Tab-separated table of C-alpha atoms in Angstrom:
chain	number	residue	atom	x	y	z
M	1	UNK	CA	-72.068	26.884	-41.117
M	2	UNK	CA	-69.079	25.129	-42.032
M	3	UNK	CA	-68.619	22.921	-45.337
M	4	UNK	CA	-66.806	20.306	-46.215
M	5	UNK	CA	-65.627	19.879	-50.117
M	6	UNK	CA	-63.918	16.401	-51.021
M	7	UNK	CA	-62.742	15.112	-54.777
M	8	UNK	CA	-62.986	13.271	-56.468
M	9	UNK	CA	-66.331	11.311	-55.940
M	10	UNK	CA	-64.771	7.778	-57.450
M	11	UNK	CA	-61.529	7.149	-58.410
M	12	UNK	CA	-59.653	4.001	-60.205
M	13	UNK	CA	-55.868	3.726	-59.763
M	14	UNK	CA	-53.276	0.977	-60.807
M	15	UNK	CA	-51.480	-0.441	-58.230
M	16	UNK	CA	-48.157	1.502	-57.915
M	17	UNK	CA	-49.407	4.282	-59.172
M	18	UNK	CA	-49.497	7.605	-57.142
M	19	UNK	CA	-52.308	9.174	-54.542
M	20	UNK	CA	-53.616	12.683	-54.120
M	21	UNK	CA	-57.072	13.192	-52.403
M	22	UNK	CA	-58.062	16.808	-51.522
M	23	UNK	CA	-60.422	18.212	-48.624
M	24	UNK	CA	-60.871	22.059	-47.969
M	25	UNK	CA	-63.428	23.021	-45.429
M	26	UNK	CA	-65.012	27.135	-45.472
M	27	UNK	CA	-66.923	28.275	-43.079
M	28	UNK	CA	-64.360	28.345	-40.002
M	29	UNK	CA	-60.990	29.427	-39.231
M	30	UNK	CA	-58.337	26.843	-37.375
M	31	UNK	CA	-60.350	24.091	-37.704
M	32	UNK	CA	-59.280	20.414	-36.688
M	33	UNK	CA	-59.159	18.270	-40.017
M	34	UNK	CA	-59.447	14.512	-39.977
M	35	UNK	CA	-58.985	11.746	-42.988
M	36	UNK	CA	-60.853	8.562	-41.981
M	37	UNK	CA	-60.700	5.172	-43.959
M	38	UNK	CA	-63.873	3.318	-44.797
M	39	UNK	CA	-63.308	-0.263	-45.730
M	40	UNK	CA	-66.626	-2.108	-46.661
M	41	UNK	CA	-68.909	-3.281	-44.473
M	42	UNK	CA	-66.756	-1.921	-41.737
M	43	UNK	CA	-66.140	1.179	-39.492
M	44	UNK	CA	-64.392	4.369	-39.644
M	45	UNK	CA	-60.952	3.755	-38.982
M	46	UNK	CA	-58.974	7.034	-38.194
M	47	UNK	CA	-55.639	7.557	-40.426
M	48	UNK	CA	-55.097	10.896	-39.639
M	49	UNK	CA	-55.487	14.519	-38.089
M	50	UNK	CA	-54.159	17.940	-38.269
M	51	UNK	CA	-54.685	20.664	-35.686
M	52	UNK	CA	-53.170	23.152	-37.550
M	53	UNK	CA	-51.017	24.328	-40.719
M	54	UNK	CA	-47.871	21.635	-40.621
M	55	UNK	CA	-49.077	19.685	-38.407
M	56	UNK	CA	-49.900	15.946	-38.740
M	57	UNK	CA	-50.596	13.424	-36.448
M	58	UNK	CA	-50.927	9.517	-37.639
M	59	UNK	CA	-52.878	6.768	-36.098
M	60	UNK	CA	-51.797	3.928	-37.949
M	61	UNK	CA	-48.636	3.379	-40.123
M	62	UNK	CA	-49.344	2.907	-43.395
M	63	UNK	CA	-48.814	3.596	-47.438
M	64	UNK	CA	-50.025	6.839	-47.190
M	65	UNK	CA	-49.397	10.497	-45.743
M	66	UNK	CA	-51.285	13.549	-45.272
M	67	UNK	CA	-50.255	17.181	-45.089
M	68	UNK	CA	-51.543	20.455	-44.048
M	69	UNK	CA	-50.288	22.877	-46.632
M	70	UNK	CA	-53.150	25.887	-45.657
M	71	UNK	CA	-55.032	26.550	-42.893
M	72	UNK	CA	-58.568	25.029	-44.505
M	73	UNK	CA	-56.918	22.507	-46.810
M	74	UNK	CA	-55.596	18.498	-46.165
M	75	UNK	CA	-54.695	16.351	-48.583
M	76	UNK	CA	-54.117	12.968	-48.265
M	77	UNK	CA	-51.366	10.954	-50.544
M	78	UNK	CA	-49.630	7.761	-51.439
M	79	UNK	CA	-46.266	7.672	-53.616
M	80	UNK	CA	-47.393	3.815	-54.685
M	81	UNK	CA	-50.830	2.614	-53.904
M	82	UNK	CA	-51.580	-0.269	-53.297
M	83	UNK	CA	-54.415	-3.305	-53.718
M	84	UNK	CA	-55.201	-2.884	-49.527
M	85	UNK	CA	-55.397	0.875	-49.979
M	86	UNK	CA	-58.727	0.593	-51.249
M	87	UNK	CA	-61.727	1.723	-49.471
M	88	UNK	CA	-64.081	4.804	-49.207
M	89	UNK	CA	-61.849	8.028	-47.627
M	90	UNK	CA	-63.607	10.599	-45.845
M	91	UNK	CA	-62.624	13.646	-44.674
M	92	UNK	CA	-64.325	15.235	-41.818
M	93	UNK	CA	-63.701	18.883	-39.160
M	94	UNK	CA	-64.569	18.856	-35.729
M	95	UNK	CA	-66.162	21.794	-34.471
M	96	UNK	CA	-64.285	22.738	-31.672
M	97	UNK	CA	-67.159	24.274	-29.254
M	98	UNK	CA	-69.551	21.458	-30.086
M	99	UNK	CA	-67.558	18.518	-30.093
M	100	UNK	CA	-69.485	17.595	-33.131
M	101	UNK	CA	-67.415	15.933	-36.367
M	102	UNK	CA	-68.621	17.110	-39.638
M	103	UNK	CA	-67.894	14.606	-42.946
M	104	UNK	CA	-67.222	15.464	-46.341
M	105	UNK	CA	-68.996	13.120	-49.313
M	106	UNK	CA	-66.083	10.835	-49.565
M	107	UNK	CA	-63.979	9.588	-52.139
M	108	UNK	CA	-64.384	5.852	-53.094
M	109	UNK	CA	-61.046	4.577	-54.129
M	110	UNK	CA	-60.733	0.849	-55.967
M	111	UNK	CA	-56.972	-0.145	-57.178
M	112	UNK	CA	-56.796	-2.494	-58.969
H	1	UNK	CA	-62.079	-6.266	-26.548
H	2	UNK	CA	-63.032	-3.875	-28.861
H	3	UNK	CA	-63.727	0.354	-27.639
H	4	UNK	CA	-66.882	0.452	-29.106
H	5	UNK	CA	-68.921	-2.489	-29.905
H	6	UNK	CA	-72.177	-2.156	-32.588
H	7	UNK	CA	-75.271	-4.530	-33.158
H	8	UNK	CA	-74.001	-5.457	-36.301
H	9	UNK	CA	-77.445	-6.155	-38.158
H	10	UNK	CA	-78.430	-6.305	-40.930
H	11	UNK	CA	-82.078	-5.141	-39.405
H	12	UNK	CA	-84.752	-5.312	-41.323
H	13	UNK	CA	-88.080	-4.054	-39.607
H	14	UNK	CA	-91.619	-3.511	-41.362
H	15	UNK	CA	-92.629	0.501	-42.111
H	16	UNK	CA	-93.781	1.767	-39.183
H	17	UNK	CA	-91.748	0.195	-36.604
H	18	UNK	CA	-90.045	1.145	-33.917
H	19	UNK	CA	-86.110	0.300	-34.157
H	20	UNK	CA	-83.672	-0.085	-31.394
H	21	UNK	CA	-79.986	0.087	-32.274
H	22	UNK	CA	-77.374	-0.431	-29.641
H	23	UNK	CA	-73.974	0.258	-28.657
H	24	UNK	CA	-71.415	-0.461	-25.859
H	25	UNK	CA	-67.944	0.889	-25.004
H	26	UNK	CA	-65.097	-0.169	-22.321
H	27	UNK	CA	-63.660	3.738	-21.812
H	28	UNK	CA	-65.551	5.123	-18.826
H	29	UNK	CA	-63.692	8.539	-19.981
H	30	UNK	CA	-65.838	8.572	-22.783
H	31	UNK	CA	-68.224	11.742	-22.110
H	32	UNK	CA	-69.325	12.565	-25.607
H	33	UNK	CA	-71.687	10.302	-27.686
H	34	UNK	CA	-73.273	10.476	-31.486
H	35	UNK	CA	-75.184	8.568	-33.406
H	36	UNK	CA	-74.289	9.531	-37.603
H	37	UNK	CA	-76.558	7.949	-39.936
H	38	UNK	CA	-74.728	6.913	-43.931
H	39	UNK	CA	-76.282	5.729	-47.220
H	40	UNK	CA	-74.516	3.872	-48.974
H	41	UNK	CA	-71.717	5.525	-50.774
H	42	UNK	CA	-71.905	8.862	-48.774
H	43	UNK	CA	-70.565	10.169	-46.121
H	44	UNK	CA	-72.439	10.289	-42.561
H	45	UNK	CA	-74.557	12.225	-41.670
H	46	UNK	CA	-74.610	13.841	-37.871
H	47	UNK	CA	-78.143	12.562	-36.180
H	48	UNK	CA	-78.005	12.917	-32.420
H	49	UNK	CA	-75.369	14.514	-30.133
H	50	UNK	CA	-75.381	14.250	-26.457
H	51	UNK	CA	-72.917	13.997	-23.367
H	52	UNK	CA	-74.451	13.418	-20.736
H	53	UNK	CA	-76.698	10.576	-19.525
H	54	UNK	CA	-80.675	9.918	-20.126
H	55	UNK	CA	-82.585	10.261	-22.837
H	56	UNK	CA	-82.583	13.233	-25.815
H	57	UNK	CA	-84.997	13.367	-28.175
H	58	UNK	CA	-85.520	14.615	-31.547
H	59	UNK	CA	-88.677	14.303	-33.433
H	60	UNK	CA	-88.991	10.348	-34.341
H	61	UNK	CA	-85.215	9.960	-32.472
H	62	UNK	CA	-84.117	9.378	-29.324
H	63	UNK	CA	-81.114	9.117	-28.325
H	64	UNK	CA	-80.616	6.737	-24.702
H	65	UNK	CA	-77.238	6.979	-22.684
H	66	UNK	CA	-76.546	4.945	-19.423
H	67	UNK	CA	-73.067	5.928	-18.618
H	68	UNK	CA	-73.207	3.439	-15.684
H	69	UNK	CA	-73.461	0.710	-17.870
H	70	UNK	CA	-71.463	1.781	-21.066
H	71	UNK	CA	-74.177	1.828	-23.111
H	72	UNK	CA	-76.152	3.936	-25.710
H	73	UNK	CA	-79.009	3.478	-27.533
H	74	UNK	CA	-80.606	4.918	-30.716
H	75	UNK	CA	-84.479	4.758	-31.085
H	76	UNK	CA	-86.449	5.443	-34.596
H	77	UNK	CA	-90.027	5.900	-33.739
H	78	UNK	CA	-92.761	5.338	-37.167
H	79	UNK	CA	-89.758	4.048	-39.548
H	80	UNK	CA	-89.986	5.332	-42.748
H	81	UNK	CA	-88.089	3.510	-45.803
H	82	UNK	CA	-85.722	6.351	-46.034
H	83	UNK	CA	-84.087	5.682	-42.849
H	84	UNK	CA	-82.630	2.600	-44.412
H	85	UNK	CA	-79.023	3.260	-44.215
H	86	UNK	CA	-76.131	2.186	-41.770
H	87	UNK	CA	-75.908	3.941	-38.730
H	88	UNK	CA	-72.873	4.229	-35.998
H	89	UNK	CA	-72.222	5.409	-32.797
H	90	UNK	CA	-69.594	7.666	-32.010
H	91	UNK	CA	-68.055	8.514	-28.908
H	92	UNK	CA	-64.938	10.646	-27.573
H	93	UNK	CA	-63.683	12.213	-24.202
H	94	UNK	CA	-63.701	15.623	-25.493
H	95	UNK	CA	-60.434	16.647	-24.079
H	96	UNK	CA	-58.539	14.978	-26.470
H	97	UNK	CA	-59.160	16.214	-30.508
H	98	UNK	CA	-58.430	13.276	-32.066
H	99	UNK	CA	-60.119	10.383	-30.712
H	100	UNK	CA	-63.601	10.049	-32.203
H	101	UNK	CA	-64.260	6.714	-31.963
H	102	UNK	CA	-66.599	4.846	-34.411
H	103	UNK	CA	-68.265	1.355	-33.936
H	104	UNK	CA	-68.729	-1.095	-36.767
H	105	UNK	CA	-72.192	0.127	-37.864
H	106	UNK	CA	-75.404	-1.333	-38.183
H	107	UNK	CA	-77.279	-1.738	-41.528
H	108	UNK	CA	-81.257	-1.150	-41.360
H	109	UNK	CA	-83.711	-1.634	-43.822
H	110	UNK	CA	-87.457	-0.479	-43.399
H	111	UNK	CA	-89.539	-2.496	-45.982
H	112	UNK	CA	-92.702	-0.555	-47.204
């Protein structure tokens, strides 16, 4: 079975400072990776999603990018955060048979 | 209007009760549907999974889909407090990867 490894748990950043947020996944080859944004009290709003090594697909323009750099790793990063970039990040594979979507723990992010 | 709409709660129901949550979407393409249950601070968990439409049932779940009428439903049969948590539907068209699509969430709380 697959699993999903995200860190850190919490993190505190200064505004303007930068992002790095790393998800690696074992238990599957090619898998399609996904980084979702949590903001309180709300849903899951997609940011991005990678079907393979190098490639990255965005839903929503923002401060932040994501790349691809190995076939089980995506990382998730931000040159200058920034107060709005807050929220709880989650990383999460689809399993391609199933259709199912599999979450890692999350990171909680405040900047302040 | 919004592709997936969520109850939004909060619920609170006495131990022991049976709990309805609800959900309704606008994409008729939509042929995949989950229900992921969170607490607080983690990241969901993966509770029902079904694509196709009547009723699926897992111990005290069921999970209710009426494709005719956009509309799913999650049952909890003999809540316990530990199902207190937030729980979302999910929903794609399984051709397309990317496009899981979360609602809002509802919170429950079962009160011993």
């Amino acid at each position: 079975s697959q699993t999903i490894h995200q860190w850190p748990a919490t993190l505190v950043q200064p505004v303007g400072s930068p992002l790095s947020l790393e998800c690696t996944v074992e238990g599957t080859s090619n898998p399609n990776l996904y980084w979702y944004r949590q903001a309180a009290g709300r849903g899951l709003q997609l940011l991005f999603y990678s079907v393979g090594i190098g490639q990255i697909s965005s839903e929503v323009p923002q401060n932040l990018s994501a790349s691809r750099p190995q076939d089980r790793q995506f990382i998730l990063s931000s040159k200058k955060l920034l107060l709005s970039d807050s929220g709880f990040y989650l990383c999460a594979q689809l399993d391609r048979e199933s259709e199912k979507l599999f979450f890692g723990s999350g990171t909680q992010l405040s900047v302040l | 209007q919004k592709e997936v709409e969520q109850d939004p709660g909060p619920l609170s129901v006495p131990e022991g009760a049976i709990v309805s949550l609800n959900c309704t979407y606008s994409n008729s393409a939509f042929q995949y549907f989950m229900w992921y249950r969170q607490y607080s601070r983690k990241g969901p968990e993966l509770l029902m999974y079904t694509y196709s439409s009547g009723n699926k049932e897992d111990g005290r779940f069921t999970a209710q889909v009426d494709k005719s009428s956009k509309y799913i439903s999650l049952f909890i049969r003999d809540s316990q407090p530990s199902d207190s948590a937030t729980y979302l539907c999910a929903m794609s068209e399984g051709t397309s990867y990317d496009k899981v699509i979360f609602g809002p969430g509802t919170s429950l709380s079962v009160i011993p």
